[in-house]
Coordinates of C-alpha atoms in Angstrom, one line a residue:
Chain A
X1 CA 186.9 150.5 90.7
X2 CA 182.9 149.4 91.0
X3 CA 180.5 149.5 88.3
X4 CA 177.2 148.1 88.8
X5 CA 175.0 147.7 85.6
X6 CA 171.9 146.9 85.4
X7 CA 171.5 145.0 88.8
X8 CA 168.3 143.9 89.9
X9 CA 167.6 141.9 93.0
X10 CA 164.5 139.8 93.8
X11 CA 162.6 138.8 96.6
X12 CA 160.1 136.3 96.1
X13 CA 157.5 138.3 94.0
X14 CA 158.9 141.8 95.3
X15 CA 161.7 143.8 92.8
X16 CA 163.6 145.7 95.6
X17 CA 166.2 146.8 92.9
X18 CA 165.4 147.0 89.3
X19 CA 168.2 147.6 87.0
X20 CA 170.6 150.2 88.9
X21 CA 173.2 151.6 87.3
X22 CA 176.2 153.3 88.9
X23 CA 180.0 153.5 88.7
X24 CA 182.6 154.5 91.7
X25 CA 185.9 155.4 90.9
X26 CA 188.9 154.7 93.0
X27 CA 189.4 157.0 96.1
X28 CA 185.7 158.4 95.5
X29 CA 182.8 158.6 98.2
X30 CA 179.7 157.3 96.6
X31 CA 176.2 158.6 98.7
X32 CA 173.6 156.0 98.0
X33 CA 170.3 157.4 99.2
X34 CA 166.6 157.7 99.1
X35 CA 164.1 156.7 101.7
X36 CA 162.7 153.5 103.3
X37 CA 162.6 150.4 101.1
X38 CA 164.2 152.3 98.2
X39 CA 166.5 149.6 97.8
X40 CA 170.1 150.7 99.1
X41 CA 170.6 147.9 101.5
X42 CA 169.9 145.2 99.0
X43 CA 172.1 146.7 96.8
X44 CA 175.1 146.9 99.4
X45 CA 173.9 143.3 100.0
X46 CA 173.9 142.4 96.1
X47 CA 177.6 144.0 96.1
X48 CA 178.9 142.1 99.4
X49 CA 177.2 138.8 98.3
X50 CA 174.7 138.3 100.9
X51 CA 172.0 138.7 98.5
X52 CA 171.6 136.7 95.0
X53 CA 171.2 139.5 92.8
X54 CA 168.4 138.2 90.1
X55 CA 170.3 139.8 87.5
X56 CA 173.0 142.3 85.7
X57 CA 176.6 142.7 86.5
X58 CA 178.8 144.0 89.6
X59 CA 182.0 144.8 88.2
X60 CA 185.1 144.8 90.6
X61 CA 188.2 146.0 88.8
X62 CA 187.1 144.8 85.8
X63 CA 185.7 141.1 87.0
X64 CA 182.1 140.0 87.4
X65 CA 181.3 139.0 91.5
X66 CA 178.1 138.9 91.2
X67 CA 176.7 135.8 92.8
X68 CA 179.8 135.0 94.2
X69 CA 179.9 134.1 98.2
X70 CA 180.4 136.6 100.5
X71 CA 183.3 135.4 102.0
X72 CA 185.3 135.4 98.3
X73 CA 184.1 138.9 98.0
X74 CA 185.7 140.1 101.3
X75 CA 188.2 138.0 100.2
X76 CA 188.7 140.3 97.1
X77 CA 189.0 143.0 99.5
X78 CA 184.9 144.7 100.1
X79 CA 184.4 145.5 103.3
X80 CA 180.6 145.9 104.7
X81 CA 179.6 147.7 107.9
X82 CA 176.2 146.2 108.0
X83 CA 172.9 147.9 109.2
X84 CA 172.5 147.9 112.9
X85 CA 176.5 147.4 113.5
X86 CA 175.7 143.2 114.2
X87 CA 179.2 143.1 116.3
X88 CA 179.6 140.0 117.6
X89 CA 177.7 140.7 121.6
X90 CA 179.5 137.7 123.2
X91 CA 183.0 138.1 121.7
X92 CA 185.4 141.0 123.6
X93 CA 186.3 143.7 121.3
X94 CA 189.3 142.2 120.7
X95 CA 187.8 138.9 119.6
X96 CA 185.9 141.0 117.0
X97 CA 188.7 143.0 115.8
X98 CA 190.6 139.3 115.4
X99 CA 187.6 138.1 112.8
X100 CA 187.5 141.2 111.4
X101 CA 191.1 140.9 110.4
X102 CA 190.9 136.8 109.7
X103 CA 191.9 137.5 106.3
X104 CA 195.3 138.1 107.0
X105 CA 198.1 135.4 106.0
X106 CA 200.7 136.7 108.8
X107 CA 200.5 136.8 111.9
X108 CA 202.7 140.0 111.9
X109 CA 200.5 141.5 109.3
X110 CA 197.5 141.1 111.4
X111 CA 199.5 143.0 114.6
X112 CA 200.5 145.6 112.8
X113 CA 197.3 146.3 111.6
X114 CA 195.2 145.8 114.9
X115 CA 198.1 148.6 116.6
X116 CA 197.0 151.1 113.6
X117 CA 192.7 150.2 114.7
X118 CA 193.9 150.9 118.3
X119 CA 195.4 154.2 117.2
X120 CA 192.4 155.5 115.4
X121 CA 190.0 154.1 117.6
X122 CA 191.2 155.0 121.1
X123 CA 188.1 153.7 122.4
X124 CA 188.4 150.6 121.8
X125 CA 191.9 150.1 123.3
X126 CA 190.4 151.3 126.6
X127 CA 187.5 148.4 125.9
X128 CA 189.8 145.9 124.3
X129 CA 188.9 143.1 126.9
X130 CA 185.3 143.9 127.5
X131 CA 182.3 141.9 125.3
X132 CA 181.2 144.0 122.2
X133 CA 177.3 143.6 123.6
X134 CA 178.4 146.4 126.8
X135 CA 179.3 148.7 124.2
X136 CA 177.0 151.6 124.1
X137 CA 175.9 152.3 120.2
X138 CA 177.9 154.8 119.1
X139 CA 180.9 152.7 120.1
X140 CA 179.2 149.3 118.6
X141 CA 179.3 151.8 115.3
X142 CA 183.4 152.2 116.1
X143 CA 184.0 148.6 116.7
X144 CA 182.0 147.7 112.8
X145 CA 184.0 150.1 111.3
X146 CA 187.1 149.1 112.6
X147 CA 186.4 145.4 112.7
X148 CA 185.3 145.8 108.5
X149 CA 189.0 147.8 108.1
X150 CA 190.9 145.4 109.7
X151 CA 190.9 143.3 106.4
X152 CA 192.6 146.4 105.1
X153 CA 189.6 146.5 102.5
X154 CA 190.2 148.5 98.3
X155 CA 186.4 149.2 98.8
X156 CA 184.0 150.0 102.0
X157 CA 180.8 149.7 102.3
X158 CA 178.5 151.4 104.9
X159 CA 175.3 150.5 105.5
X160 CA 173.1 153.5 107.6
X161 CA 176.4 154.3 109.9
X162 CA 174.2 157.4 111.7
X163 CA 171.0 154.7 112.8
X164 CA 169.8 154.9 115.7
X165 CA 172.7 156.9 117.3
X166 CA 172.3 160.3 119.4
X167 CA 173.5 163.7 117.1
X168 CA 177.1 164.0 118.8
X169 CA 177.6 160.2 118.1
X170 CA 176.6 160.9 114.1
X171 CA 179.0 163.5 114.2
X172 CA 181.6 161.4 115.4
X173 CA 180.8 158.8 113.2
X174 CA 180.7 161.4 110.5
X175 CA 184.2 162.8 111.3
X176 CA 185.9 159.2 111.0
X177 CA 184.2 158.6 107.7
X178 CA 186.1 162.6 106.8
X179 CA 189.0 160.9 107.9
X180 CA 188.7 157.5 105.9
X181 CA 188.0 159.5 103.1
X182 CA 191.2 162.2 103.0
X183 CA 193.0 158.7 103.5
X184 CA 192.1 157.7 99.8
X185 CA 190.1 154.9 101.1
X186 CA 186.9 154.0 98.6
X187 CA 183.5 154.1 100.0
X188 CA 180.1 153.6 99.0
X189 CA 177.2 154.9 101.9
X190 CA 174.1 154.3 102.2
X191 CA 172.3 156.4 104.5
X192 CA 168.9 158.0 105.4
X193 CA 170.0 161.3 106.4
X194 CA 170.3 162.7 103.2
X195 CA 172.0 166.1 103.9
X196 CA 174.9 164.6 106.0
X197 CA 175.3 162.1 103.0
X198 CA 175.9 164.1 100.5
X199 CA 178.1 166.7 102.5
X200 CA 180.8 163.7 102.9
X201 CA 180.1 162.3 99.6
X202 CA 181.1 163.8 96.1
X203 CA 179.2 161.8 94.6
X204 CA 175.6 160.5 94.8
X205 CA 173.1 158.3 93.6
X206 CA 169.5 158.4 94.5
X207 CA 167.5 155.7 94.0
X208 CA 163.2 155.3 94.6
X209 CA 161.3 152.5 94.4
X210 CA 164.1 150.3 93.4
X211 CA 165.2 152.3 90.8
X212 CA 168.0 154.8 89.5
X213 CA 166.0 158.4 90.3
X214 CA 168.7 161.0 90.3
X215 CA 172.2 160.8 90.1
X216 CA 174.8 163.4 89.6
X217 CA 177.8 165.2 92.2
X218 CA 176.5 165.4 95.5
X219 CA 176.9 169.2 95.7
X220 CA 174.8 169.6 92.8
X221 CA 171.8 167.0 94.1
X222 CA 172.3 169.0 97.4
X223 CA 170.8 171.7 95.2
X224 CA 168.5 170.1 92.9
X225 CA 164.5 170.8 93.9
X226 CA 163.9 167.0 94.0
X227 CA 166.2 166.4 96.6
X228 CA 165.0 169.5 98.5
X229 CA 161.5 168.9 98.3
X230 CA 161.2 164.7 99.1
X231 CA 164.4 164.5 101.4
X232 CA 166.0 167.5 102.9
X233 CA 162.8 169.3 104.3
X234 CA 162.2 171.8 101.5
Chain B
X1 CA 178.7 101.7 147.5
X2 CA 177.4 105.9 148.0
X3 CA 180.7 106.8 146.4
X4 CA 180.3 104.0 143.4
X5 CA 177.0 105.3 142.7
X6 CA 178.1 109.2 142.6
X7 CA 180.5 108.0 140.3
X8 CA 178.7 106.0 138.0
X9 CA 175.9 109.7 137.6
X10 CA 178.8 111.7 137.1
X11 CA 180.2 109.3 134.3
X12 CA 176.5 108.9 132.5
X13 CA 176.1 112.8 132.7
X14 CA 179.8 113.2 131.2
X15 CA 178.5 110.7 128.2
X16 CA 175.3 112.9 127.7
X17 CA 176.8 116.1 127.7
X18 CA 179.2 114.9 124.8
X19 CA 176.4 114.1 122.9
X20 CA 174.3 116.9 124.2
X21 CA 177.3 119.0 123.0
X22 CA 177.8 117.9 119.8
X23 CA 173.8 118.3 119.2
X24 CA 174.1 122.0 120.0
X25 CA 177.5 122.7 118.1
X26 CA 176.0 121.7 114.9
X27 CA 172.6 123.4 116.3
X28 CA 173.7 127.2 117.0
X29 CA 175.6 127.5 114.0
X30 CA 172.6 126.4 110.9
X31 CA 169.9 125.2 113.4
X32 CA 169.5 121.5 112.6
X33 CA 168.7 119.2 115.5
X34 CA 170.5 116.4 113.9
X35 CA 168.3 112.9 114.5
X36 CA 171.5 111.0 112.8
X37 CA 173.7 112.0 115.6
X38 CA 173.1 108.5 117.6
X39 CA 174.1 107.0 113.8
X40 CA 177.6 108.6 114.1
X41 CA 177.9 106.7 117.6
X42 CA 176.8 103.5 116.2
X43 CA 179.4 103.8 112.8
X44 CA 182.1 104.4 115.6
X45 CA 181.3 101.4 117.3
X46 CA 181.3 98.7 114.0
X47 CA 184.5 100.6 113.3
X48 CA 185.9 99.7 116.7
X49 CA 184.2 96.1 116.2
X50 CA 185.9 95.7 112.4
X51 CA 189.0 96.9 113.6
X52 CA 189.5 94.8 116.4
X53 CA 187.9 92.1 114.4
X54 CA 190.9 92.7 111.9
X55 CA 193.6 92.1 114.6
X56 CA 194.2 96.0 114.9
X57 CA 195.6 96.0 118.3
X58 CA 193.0 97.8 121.0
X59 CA 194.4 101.3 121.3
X60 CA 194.6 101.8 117.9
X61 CA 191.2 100.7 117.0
X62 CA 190.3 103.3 119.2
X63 CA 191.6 105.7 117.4
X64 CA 190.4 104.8 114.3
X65 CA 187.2 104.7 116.0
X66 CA 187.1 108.3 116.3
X67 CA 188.5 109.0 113.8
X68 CA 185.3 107.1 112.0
X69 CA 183.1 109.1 114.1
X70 CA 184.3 112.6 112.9
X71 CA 184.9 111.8 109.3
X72 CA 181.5 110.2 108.9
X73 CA 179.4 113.4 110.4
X74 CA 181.7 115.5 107.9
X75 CA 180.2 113.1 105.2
X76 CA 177.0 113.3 106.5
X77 CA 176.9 117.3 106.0
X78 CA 178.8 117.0 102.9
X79 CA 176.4 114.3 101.0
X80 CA 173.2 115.1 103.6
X81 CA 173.1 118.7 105.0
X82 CA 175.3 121.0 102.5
X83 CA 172.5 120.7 99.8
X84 CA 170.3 121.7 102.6
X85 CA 171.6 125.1 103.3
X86 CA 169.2 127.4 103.9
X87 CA 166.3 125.5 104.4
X88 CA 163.4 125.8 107.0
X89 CA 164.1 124.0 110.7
X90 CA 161.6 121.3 109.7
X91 CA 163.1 120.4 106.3
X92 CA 166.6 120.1 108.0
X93 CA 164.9 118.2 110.6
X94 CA 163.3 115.3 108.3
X95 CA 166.6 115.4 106.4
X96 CA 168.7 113.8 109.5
X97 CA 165.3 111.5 110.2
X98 CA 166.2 110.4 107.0
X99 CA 169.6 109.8 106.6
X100 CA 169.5 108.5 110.5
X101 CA 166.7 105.7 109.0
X102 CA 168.8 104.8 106.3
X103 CA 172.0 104.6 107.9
X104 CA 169.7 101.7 110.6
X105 CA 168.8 99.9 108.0
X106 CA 172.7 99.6 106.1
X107 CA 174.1 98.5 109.3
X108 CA 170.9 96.1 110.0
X109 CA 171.1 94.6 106.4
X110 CA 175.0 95.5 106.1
X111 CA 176.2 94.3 109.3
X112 CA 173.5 92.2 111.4
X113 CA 170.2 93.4 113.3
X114 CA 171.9 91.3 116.3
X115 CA 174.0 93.2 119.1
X116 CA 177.7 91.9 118.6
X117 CA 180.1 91.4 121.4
X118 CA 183.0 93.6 122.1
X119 CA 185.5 92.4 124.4
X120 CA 187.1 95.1 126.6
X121 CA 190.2 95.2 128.2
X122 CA 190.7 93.7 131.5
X123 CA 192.2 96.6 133.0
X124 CA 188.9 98.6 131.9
X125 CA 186.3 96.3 133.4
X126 CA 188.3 95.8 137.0
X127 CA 187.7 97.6 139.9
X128 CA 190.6 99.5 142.6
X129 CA 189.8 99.4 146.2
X130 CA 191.2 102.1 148.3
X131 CA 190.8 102.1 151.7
X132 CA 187.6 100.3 152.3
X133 CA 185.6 101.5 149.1
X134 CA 186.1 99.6 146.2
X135 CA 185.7 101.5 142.7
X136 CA 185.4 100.4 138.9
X137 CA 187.8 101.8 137.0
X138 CA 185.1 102.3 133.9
X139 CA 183.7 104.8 135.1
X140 CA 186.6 106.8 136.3
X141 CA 188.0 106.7 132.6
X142 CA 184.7 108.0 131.3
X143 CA 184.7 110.9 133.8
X144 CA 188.5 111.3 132.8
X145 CA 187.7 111.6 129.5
X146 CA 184.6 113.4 129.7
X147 CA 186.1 116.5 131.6
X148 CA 189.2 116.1 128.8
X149 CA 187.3 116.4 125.5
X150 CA 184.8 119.5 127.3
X151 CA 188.7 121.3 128.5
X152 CA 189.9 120.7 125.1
X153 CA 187.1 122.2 123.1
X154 CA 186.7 125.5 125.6
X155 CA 190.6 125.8 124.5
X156 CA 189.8 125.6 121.0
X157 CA 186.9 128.0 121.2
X158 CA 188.9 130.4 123.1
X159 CA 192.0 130.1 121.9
X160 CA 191.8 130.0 118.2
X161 CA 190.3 131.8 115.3
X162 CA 188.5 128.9 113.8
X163 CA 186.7 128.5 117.6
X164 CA 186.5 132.6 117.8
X165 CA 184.4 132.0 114.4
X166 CA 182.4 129.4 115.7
X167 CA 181.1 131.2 118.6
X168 CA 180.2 134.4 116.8
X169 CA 178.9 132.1 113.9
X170 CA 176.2 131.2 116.5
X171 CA 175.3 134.6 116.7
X172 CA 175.4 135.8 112.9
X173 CA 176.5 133.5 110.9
X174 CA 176.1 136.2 107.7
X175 CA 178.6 138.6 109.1
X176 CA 181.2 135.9 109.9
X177 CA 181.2 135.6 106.0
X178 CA 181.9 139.3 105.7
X179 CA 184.9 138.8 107.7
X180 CA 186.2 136.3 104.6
X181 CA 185.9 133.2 106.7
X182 CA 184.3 130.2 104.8
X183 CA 180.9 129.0 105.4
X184 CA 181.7 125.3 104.7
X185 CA 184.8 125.1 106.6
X186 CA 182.7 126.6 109.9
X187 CA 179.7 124.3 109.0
X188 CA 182.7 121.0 108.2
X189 CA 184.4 122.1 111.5
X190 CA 181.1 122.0 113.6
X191 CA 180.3 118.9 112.3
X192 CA 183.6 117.4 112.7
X193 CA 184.0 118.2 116.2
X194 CA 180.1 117.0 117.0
X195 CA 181.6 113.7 115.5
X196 CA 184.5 113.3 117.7
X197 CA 181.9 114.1 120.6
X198 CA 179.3 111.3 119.7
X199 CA 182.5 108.9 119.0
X200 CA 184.1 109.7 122.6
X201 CA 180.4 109.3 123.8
X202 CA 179.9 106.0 121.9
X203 CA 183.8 104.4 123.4
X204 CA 182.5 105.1 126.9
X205 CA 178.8 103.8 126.1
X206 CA 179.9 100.3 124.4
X207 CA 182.7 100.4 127.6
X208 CA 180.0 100.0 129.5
X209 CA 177.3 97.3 127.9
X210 CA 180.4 95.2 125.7
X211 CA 178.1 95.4 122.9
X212 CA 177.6 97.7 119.4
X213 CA 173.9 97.0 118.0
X214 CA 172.6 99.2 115.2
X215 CA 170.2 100.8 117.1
X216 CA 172.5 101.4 120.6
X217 CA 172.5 105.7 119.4
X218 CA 169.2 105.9 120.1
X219 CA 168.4 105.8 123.5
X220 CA 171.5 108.1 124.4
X221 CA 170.9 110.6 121.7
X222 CA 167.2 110.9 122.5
X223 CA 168.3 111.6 126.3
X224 CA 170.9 114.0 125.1
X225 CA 168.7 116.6 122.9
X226 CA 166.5 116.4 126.4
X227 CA 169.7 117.7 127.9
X228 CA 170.3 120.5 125.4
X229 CA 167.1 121.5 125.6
X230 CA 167.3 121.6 129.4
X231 CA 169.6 123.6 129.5
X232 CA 168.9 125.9 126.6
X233 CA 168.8 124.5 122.7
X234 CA 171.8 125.8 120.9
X235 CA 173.8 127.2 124.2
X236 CA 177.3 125.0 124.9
X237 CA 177.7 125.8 128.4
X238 CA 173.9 124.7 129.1
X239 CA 174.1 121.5 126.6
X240 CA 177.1 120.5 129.4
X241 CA 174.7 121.2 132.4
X242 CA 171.8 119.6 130.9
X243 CA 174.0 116.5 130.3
X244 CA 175.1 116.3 133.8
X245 CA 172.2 117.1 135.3
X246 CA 169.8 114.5 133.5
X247 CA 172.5 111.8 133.9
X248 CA 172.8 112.7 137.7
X249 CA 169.3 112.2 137.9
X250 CA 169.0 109.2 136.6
X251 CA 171.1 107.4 138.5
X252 CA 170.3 108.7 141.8
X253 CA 166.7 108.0 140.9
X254 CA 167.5 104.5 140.0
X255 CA 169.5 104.2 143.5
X256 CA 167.2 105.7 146.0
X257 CA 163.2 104.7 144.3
X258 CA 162.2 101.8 146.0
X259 CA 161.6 99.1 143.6
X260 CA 157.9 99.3 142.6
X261 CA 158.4 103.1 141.2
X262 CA 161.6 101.7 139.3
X263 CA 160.2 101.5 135.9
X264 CA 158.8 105.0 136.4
X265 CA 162.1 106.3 136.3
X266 CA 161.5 107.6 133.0
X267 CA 158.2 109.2 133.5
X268 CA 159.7 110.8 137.1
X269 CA 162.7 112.1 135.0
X270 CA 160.5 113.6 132.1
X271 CA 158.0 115.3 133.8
X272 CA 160.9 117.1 135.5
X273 CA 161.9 118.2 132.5
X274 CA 159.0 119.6 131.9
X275 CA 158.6 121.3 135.1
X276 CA 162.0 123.1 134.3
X277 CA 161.1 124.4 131.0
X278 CA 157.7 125.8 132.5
X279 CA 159.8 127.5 134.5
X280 CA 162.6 128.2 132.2
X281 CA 161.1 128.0 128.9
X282 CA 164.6 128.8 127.1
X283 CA 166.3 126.4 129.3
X284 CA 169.1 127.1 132.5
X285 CA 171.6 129.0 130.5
X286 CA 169.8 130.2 127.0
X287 CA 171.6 130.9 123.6
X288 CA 172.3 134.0 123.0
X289 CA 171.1 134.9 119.1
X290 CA 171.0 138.3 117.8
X291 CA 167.3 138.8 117.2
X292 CA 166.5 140.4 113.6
X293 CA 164.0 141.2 111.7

């Protein structure tokens, strides 16, 4: 469904990505990690079209998007759940829910799908009318996810889902992610904590310095001594 | 004559927050203070001059007025701004300097550097008595259509998606993208609406003096950005307060100093300004911007 060949993004004189390869098949969970300033955001960000990438090819179905707008490529159906949530603080949750699913041609369409967000986030029907900035983190995470699957996205991308949130609120988070997963949905994750990545993901990329370090089934990685040794605490 | 003069504040306040608006509209969502906003007022007021001049009967020349007014700021982003995305404050900032010298000097050399007379309706220049007080009817309209034009864009803020994308575009602008809604039709909207603005604003101004000169946007423009910045650069509700309150000020300044402190009217109203943002350094009602790094 995603290939992404040789991508490189530039900033100024910095290389935050040089020349990643990777491939996600349809109905796959892609783990995309490695420490700080490894350069996983800017390669969600290449993918979503919020950052030029300087070079190389993101492949979606078969077509090139790279360098396209952002809002052609969540027109083409990727979905981003950006670092640090960014919900909308002055819109209610329902406001945000309503951009999330601005996409939609019908207004029917757009119903339906805001009753099946309600359903699976029952949190937010009890919030619906309050502004998204009174949420307390954990729910700010609920209300990007939902708001990203409201455009009833092919391909999701998460950007650090468990920052900054308390261990019961990761697991939460976590569980939903289980859940998006066993419903076929596609997703590629970025995220810090390495172990809980690659126990959702079956697959996993790790990237260092920019770069393509390790890559191989997530199970496997969980395993390898690299992976032990610089990321999962021996 | 109390009641005239309470009138005439609220009416000049209504007439800077429309301009005071339509400078923080197109402010929250890509940060330009746009210089060239007086221009738009001006271009709607030779359009109100040519149409009338043309025989195109008086209502209907003030529709194409504002009409004129909101197309030409959509032109101005489209031929001015647009290739400007993404650049720093100050670059945007020289940009409309630019374009607002340029447009002077077209309707200077294009039109004539000499006011020219508009003639008003009767009906708009006459005054009603009720009881004892007798009012002009100018400056009810302006209030009229003041409170209209601010009721009318809280609605469309509110009530509709483009609005809904408006407002969180003035929060972050990037993730309205991610939801699949198109920069340039936010960006064309903002500017759009920040034309109708300074072209209601310019109707009620030339109401007012009879005359359209190619420098009459500058004096009001220049009082409106102190009005948004009163009341908090890039915020809506404080662009609105601002307006009011600087135009309220004004006039009951000009009504109650006795004559020899009349010409520091200015200066009084200024370094009250500056007293609030000492004070308030973000202005009465701040805009609310995600903070990143």
């Amino acid at each position: 469904m995603l290939s992404v060949s040789s991508l490189s993004v530039v900033y100024g004189e910095v290389e935050a990505v040089s020349r990643v390869d990777f491939a996600l098949e349809k109905g796959q969970v892609l783990a995309l990690v490695g420490a700080n300033g490894a350069g996983k955001s800017s390669t969600l960000g290449a993918i979503a079209g919020l950052v030029r990438p300087a070079g190389g090819a993101i492949r979606l179905d078969g077509r090139d998007i790279a360098g396209l707008p952002a809002e052609q490529i969540a027109r083409m159906g990727v979905a981003l759940v950006p670092e640090g949530r960014r919900i909308f603080q002055s819109l209610t949750v329902a406001e945000n829910l309503r951009l999330g699913g601005a996409v939609h041609q019908s207004a029917a369409d757009l119903k339906e799908r805001m009753a099946e967000m309600l359903d699976l986030f029952p949190i937010l029907r009890r919030y619906f009318q309050n502004k998204g900035g009174n949420l307390s983190g954990g729910e700010q995470q609920m209300l990007a996810i939902a708001r990203a699957l409201m455009s009833r996205p092919r391909l999701l991308l998460l950007d650090e889902p468990s920052l900054g949130l308390a261990p019961q609120v990761i697991d939460a988070v976590f569980d939903l992610i289980e859940q998006l997963k066993h419903s076929g949905l596609t997703i590629l994750l970025v995220e810090q904590n390495v172990s809980l990545a690659l126990d959702v993901a079956e697959h996993a990329v790790v990237l260092a310095n920019g770069a393509v370090a390790l890559t191989g089934p997530a199970a496997e990685l969980a395993n390898s001594d690299l992976v032990r040794q610089a990321y999962l605490g021996g | 004559m109390i009641a005239q003069q309470i009138i005439n504040a609220i009416s000049l306040g209504g007439v800077y927050a429309l301009l005071a608006l339509g400078l923080a509209i197109v402010f929250s969502i890509i940060g330009l203070i746009n210089f060239a906003h007086g221009e738009l007022m001006t271009a709607t007021g030779y359009a109100l001059l040519g149409s009338l001049l043309m025989g195109v009967p008086f209502p209907l020349a003030v529709i194409v007025a504002i009409c004129c007014g909101g197309l030409a700021a959509m032109a101005m982003e489209r031929v001015a701004f647009r290739p400007m995305r993404g650049a720093s404050v100050t670059s945007l900032l020289l940009t409309s300097f630019a374009v607002s010298s340029l447009l002077k000097v077209l309707f200077q050399n294009g039109v004539s550097a000499r006011p020219q007379t508009i003639l008003m309706p009767d009906w708009m220049t006459s005054a009603v008595t009720i009881g004892d007080i007798t009012l002009r009817v100018g400056p009810a309209i302006s209030i009229a259509i003041s409170l209209l034009a601010l009721l009318g864009l809280e609605l469309f803020l509110r009530r509709t998606v483009m609005g809904t994308a408006m407002r969180a575009a003035s929060e972050d602008f990037a993730v309205v993208r991610l939801m699949g809604i198109p920069a340039n039709r936010v960006i064309a909207t903002a500017f759009f609406i920040s034309g109708i603005f300074a072209a209601l604003a310019a109707l009620l101004w030339i109401a007012n003096r009879a005359s359209v000169d190619p420098l009459m946007g500058f004096t009001p423009v220049l009082k409106a950005f102190i009005a948004a910045v009163i009341g908090g650069l890039g915020s809506l509700p404080g662009a609105v307060v601002g307006g009011f309150l600087l135009g309220v000020t004004e006039v009951l300044l000009q009504a109650v100093l006795p004559p020899e402190l009349a010409p520091y009217r200015d200066a009084i109203v200024l370094s009250a300004v500056i007293l609030v943002l000492l004070i308030r350094p973000q202005g009465l009602i701040p805009a609310r911007r995600v903070q990143r790094s």
